[in-house]
Tab-separated table of C-alpha atoms in Angstrom:
chain	number	residue	atom	x	y	z
A	122	MET	CA	23.602	148.131	204.679
A	123	ASN	CA	26.963	150.159	205.581
A	124	ILE	CA	28.083	153.071	204.341
A	125	TRP	CA	31.270	152.899	203.370
A	126	ARG	CA	30.571	150.048	201.167
A	127	TRP	CA	27.919	151.472	199.536
A	128	LEU	CA	30.186	154.704	198.864
A	129	THR	CA	32.859	152.558	197.986
A	130	THR	CA	30.830	149.412	195.794
A	131	PRO	CA	30.962	150.074	191.358
A	132	ASP	CA	27.474	150.732	189.977
A	133	PRO	CA	27.052	148.175	187.353
A	134	GLU	CA	23.938	150.210	185.534
A	135	PRO	CA	25.631	152.587	182.746
A	136	GLY	CA	23.848	156.066	183.241
A	137	PHE	CA	22.971	158.446	185.580
A	138	THR	CA	20.256	157.144	187.773
A	139	ARG	CA	18.887	158.516	191.449
A	140	GLY	CA	21.016	156.365	193.358
A	141	LYS	CA	23.936	157.220	191.115
A	142	ILE	CA	23.542	161.408	191.457
A	143	VAL	CA	22.406	160.471	195.539
A	144	LYS	CA	26.348	158.966	195.945
A	145	LEU	CA	28.341	161.201	193.959
A	146	THR	CA	26.551	164.061	195.677
A	147	VAL	CA	27.201	162.939	199.343
A	148	ARG	CA	30.893	161.861	197.996
A	149	VAL	CA	31.527	165.162	196.906
A	150	PHE	CA	29.858	166.701	200.126
A	151	LEU	CA	31.771	164.318	202.413
A	152	PHE	CA	35.317	165.633	199.947
A	153	ALA	CA	34.346	169.191	200.572
A	154	ILE	CA	34.271	168.970	204.654
A	155	PHE	CA	37.840	166.413	204.555
A	156	ALA	CA	39.449	169.401	201.851
A	157	THR	CA	38.122	172.320	204.028
A	158	LEU	CA	39.458	170.280	207.897
A	159	VAL	CA	42.892	169.506	205.808
A	160	GLY	CA	42.901	173.169	204.888
A	161	GLY	CA	41.914	174.975	208.050
A	162	LEU	CA	44.769	172.359	209.590
A	163	LEU	CA	47.290	173.561	207.848
A	164	ARG	CA	45.944	177.397	208.366
A	165	ALA	CA	46.072	176.222	212.131
A	166	VAL	CA	49.663	174.964	211.752
A	167	GLY	CA	50.874	178.034	210.355
A	168	LEU	CA	50.857	177.184	206.946
A	169	GLY	CA	48.131	179.696	205.725
A	170	PRO	CA	50.345	182.327	203.790
A	171	TYR	CA	51.646	179.962	201.643
A	172	LEU	CA	48.642	178.227	201.255
A	173	ASP	CA	47.614	182.106	199.625
A	174	THR	CA	50.115	181.354	196.624
A	175	TRP	CA	49.705	179.964	193.199
A	176	TRP	CA	51.990	177.792	194.459
A	177	GLY	CA	51.088	176.626	197.426
A	178	THR	CA	47.494	175.989	195.991
A	179	LEU	CA	48.837	174.091	193.515
A	180	ILE	CA	51.106	171.758	195.910
A	181	PHE	CA	47.625	171.513	198.491
A	182	VAL	CA	45.427	170.422	194.935
A	183	LEU	CA	47.842	167.704	193.796
A	184	LEU	CA	48.614	166.224	197.392
A	185	LEU	CA	44.942	166.322	197.978
A	186	TYR	CA	42.825	166.354	195.403
A	187	VAL	CA	44.394	164.008	192.635
A	188	PRO	CA	44.932	161.407	194.461
A	189	LEU	CA	40.991	161.595	196.294
A	190	ALA	CA	39.648	161.736	192.502
A	191	ARG	CA	39.515	157.900	191.835
A	192	TYR	CA	37.496	157.612	195.607
A	193	LEU	CA	35.055	160.646	194.076
A	194	MET	CA	35.261	158.414	190.486
A	195	VAL	CA	34.564	155.125	191.322
A	196	ASP	CA	31.681	154.757	189.013
A	197	THR	CA	30.589	157.769	188.212
A	198	PHE	CA	33.085	158.217	184.618
A	199	ALA	CA	34.257	154.576	184.394
A	200	PRO	CA	32.972	152.713	181.974
A	201	SER	CA	31.190	149.172	182.958
A	202	ARG	CA	33.182	146.163	183.030
A	203	VAL	CA	30.092	143.990	183.773
A	204	GLY	CA	29.523	141.974	180.122
A	205	GLY	CA	32.687	142.328	178.776
A	206	GLY	CA	34.359	143.366	175.886
A	207	ARG	CA	32.924	146.314	173.879
A	208	LEU	CA	29.369	145.036	174.611
A	209	GLY	CA	28.131	146.672	178.316
A	210	ALA	CA	25.800	145.658	180.690
A	211	GLY	CA	23.253	148.302	178.776
A	212	SER	CA	24.389	146.827	175.403
A	213	LYS	CA	20.196	145.408	173.064
A	214	ALA	CA	22.568	142.758	171.648
A	215	PRO	CA	20.316	139.512	171.531
A	216	VAL	CA	21.376	137.325	174.406
A	217	ASN	CA	21.016	132.999	174.477
A	218	LYS	CA	20.718	131.255	176.916
A	219	ALA	CA	24.150	130.801	178.335
A	220	GLY	CA	24.045	134.275	179.053
A	221	GLN	CA	26.376	135.505	175.711
A	222	THR	CA	25.678	138.021	172.896
A	223	SER	CA	25.753	136.970	169.333
A	224	ALA	CA	29.171	138.499	169.018
A	225	GLU	CA	30.501	137.014	172.651
A	226	ARG	CA	29.707	133.568	170.774
A	227	ARG	CA	30.889	134.496	167.206
A	228	LYS	CA	34.770	136.100	169.167
A	229	GLU	CA	34.383	132.911	170.916
A	230	ARG	CA	34.403	130.457	167.621
A	231	ASN	CA	36.972	132.349	165.585
A	232	ARG	CA	39.317	133.044	168.625
A	233	TYR	CA	41.272	130.313	166.578
A	234	ALA	CA	40.340	129.994	163.255
A	235	GLY	CA	42.954	129.637	160.645
A	236	VAL	CA	45.729	128.581	163.663
A	237	ARG	CA	47.549	125.074	162.871
A	238	LYS	CA	48.795	122.958	165.220
A	239	SER	CA	51.750	122.097	166.622
A	240	ALA	CA	53.716	119.472	167.002
A	241	PRO	CA	52.516	116.946	169.348
A	242	LYS	CA	54.752	117.880	172.698
A	243	GLY	CA	54.218	114.437	174.094
A	244	GLY	CA	56.823	111.075	173.416
A	245	ARG	CA	60.162	110.647	173.344
A	246	ARG	CA	63.047	113.481	173.503
C-alpha cells in the first residue's frame, strides 16, 4: 500500500481504532519533523532573533501549523460521511435489503408529501 495514500485516506470507521491511533501518531511525528526542519532553516537563514519574539512565533504558527492542521485531522475528528444524513456508519438503526435505514426510507417517502403538481409544461405556447 502506498504510504501517502494510507496517510491521507479518510477512515470511515467511527471512534479511535488501533489503526487510526497509529496513523495519527505517524502524522504528528512527520509534522513535528517538518516543523523542526522549517524552523531550523529559518534560523540558519538568519531569522532566529525574529522567531524568538511573540509575534515571530505567531506568524510561524499561522503560516505553518494552521494550513497543515487539515492534514493532521483528515479522518481523526471529522464526522463520518458514509451512510448519509444524521445516521452515520456506526448507527444501530435497522437496515433493509437496499441498504437504507427506516429513517432514510421515511425521509424519502415524505420528501414530496403535500406538494402539489405544477401545470403541464408541454404543449403549445
